[in-house]
Each structure stands twice: as structure tokens, then as C-alpha cells.
Amino acid sequence: DAKTTQPNSMESNEEEPVHLPCNHSTISGTDYIHWYRQLPSQGPEYVIHGLTSNVNNRMASLAIAEDRKSSTLILHRATLRDAAVYYCILPSGNTPLVFGKGTRLSVIA
Amino acid sequence: GAVVSQHPSRVICKSGTSVKIECRSLDFQATTMFWYRQFPKQSLMLMATSNEGSKATYEQGVEKDKFLINHASLTLSTLTVTSAHPEDSSFYICSARDLGTYNEKLFFGSGTQLSVL
């Protein structure tokens, strides 16, 4: 998997938007950008993924830079239940996901 | 949506006993499932890749005789921690990808917290 770089931690106020950055300067042309999150004491859950165009789903939005060397996961209104570790991963085909340290998001009421 | 069911969610056992963890894909088939281990405050570490109908592939440093993996059907993989010791205490997580998809999302079980006394 191509290497990704994320901040160790971020903090947000409840009901505010959160922008979680990820740098992946060595991304190849066919690498998808995946985001997962892990809530405390649970297995990871899929959040969103994309290739080139920005993507939206019920959980979040994914903004992908034009050169694809970075992306941003956007939570439009953070809630306390969004407190988790967020992982940005560039999987290679059908190989298993390789998890880095991710970004620990804290949400303040 | 697709769900991966993992049982048990928590197990406490005595040192020297064996523990079996089950991972089922509930509404899709998976020829391959992945087993991860996670220690407190650390990220997930891949232990092995479970292949339906064939031997599992283990990551470097993971003892295949200690962590027995069986993937007997397209919807079930099991991980057995044999002769468990306190250092095996960890959070074990399985995951699977829908058969026939490529570069698509992985689905994860809810994890099993193993505590060996």
C-alpha cells in the first residue's frame, strides 16, 4: 500500500464541521483512497472511498486534490458519536488493508 | 448492508487453554478473510489471510501453530488461539471483502477482546 500521512490527533466542537487531512504523495494512478474509522472497543467501519472525483455519502464527504496527492475527509456536523480514530488507506487491489496510526478525533460537547 | 459477525465479543480464559473465535459473513460470500490483532493504544496489525479451502497465509512473526485458522466455507473463518498465555491477551478483529468485488471496501467484525489469566 502507498504510504499515507495523517495528523495524530484533532479536536472539534460538537455540531461543527471537521476536516481530516491525509497526504499520499506517492499515490499511483490506480490507487483508490479509502477512509475507515474505529470507535472505541469496536472493529473498524468503512466511511467512504474514491478515486478522482469528490464523493459524498450519508456519513461524510471526501475531497480529493486535483493531483491526488492529498485528500480530506469532511464530517459536516461532528457529533459525540464521531469521536474515533480515522484511517486513510490506499489499498492495493484485493490485498488486506494496512493500518497506520490514523487521526484520533475528539469531539467536545 | 453487508455484515460480518464475530463471536464471542469477549472471552476470559485460563493460561494454557485454547480459544476459538468465529467470523461469519452474513449476506455475502468471501473467499478471503483477514485476521488482525490490536494491542491497547496501538493500530491494527495484520496477522494472517484466511483462504477458503486452502491454507492460511501468515504474516512474519505470527506463529501458525499457535494461531490456527480454518476457512471451511465461503462464509465462515475461525481463529483458534492454542495454549493461550497472558501475552496473547489482545483485541482480535476479522474482516472480509465481498467475493467478486475489486478494490472495494472491507467489512469488519466487531472484534473479540481476549483476556488470558
XYZ file of N, CA, C and O in Angstrom, chain A residues 2 6 9 19 24 31 44 47 49-51 55 57-58 60 64 72-73 77 79 90 93 95 97 103 108:
104
model
N 0.447 2.255 -0.743
C 1.169 3.524 -0.729
C 1.066 4.143 0.657
O 0.076 3.991 1.355
N -1.057 11.248 8.276
C -2.187 11.922 8.906
C -1.738 12.546 10.226
O -0.812 12.033 10.873
N -3.723 13.628 16.009
C -4.978 13.912 16.695
C -5.560 15.234 16.222
O -4.838 16.110 15.724
N -12.561 18.722 9.230
C -11.808 18.391 8.024
C -10.567 17.589 8.431
O -9.657 18.123 9.063
N -0.834 11.721 0.635
C -0.422 10.465 -0.009
C 0.303 10.814 -1.300
O -0.197 10.549 -2.407
N -4.612 3.815 -7.602
C -4.894 3.655 -6.171
C -6.183 4.370 -5.786
O -6.333 5.567 -6.043
N -13.091 -1.652 13.006
C -13.199 -0.517 12.099
C -14.462 -0.592 11.259
O -15.017 -1.667 11.041
N -15.979 4.193 5.905
C -16.592 5.518 5.864
C -16.878 5.914 4.423
O -18.019 6.198 4.060
N -14.904 5.974 0.108
C -13.714 5.838 -0.724
C -13.944 6.499 -2.069
O -15.093 6.705 -2.486
N -12.829 6.829 -2.736
C -12.928 7.476 -4.037
C -11.643 7.323 -4.826
O -10.619 6.891 -4.298
N -11.713 7.699 -6.095
C -10.542 7.587 -6.969
C -10.055 8.963 -7.407
O -8.913 9.335 -7.161
N -16.478 12.669 -3.434
C -17.521 11.689 -3.156
C -18.313 12.120 -1.937
O -17.753 12.693 -0.990
N -21.427 10.630 0.804
C -22.401 9.636 1.230
C -23.029 10.117 2.529
O -22.789 11.259 2.961
N -23.832 9.261 3.135
C -24.592 9.715 4.300
C -23.701 10.000 5.501
O -24.085 10.702 6.423
N -20.208 11.036 5.270
C -19.159 12.042 5.111
C -18.995 12.428 3.649
O -19.669 11.886 2.770
N -10.893 15.169 -2.905
C -9.622 14.676 -3.412
C -8.945 15.788 -4.205
O -9.559 16.370 -5.107
N -9.134 14.972 1.818
C -9.699 15.452 3.079
C -11.033 14.780 3.319
O -11.905 14.798 2.442
N -11.159 14.183 4.479
C -12.446 13.628 4.891
C -13.201 14.723 5.621
O -12.669 15.344 6.539
N -21.144 17.824 10.308
C -21.532 18.274 11.653
C -21.102 17.206 12.632
O -21.745 16.168 12.746
N -20.607 14.964 15.750
C -21.354 14.625 16.951
C -20.426 13.863 17.887
O -19.336 13.425 17.485
N -4.659 3.506 1.329
C -4.654 3.301 -0.120
C -4.402 1.817 -0.375
O -3.264 1.386 -0.506
N -5.295 -3.311 -4.780
C -6.114 -4.394 -5.289
C -6.940 -5.031 -4.197
O -7.579 -4.352 -3.413
N -5.718 -6.878 -1.733
C -4.885 -7.224 -0.586
C -5.518 -6.679 0.687
O -6.387 -5.801 0.643
N -6.074 -4.534 4.123
C -5.761 -3.155 4.462
C -4.603 -3.112 5.454
O -4.539 -3.905 6.383
N -5.804 9.255 12.658
C -6.030 10.504 13.394
C -7.093 10.259 14.459
O -8.203 9.834 14.136
N -15.831 17.749 21.283
C -16.145 18.412 22.557
C -17.579 18.913 22.546
O -17.998 19.597 21.619
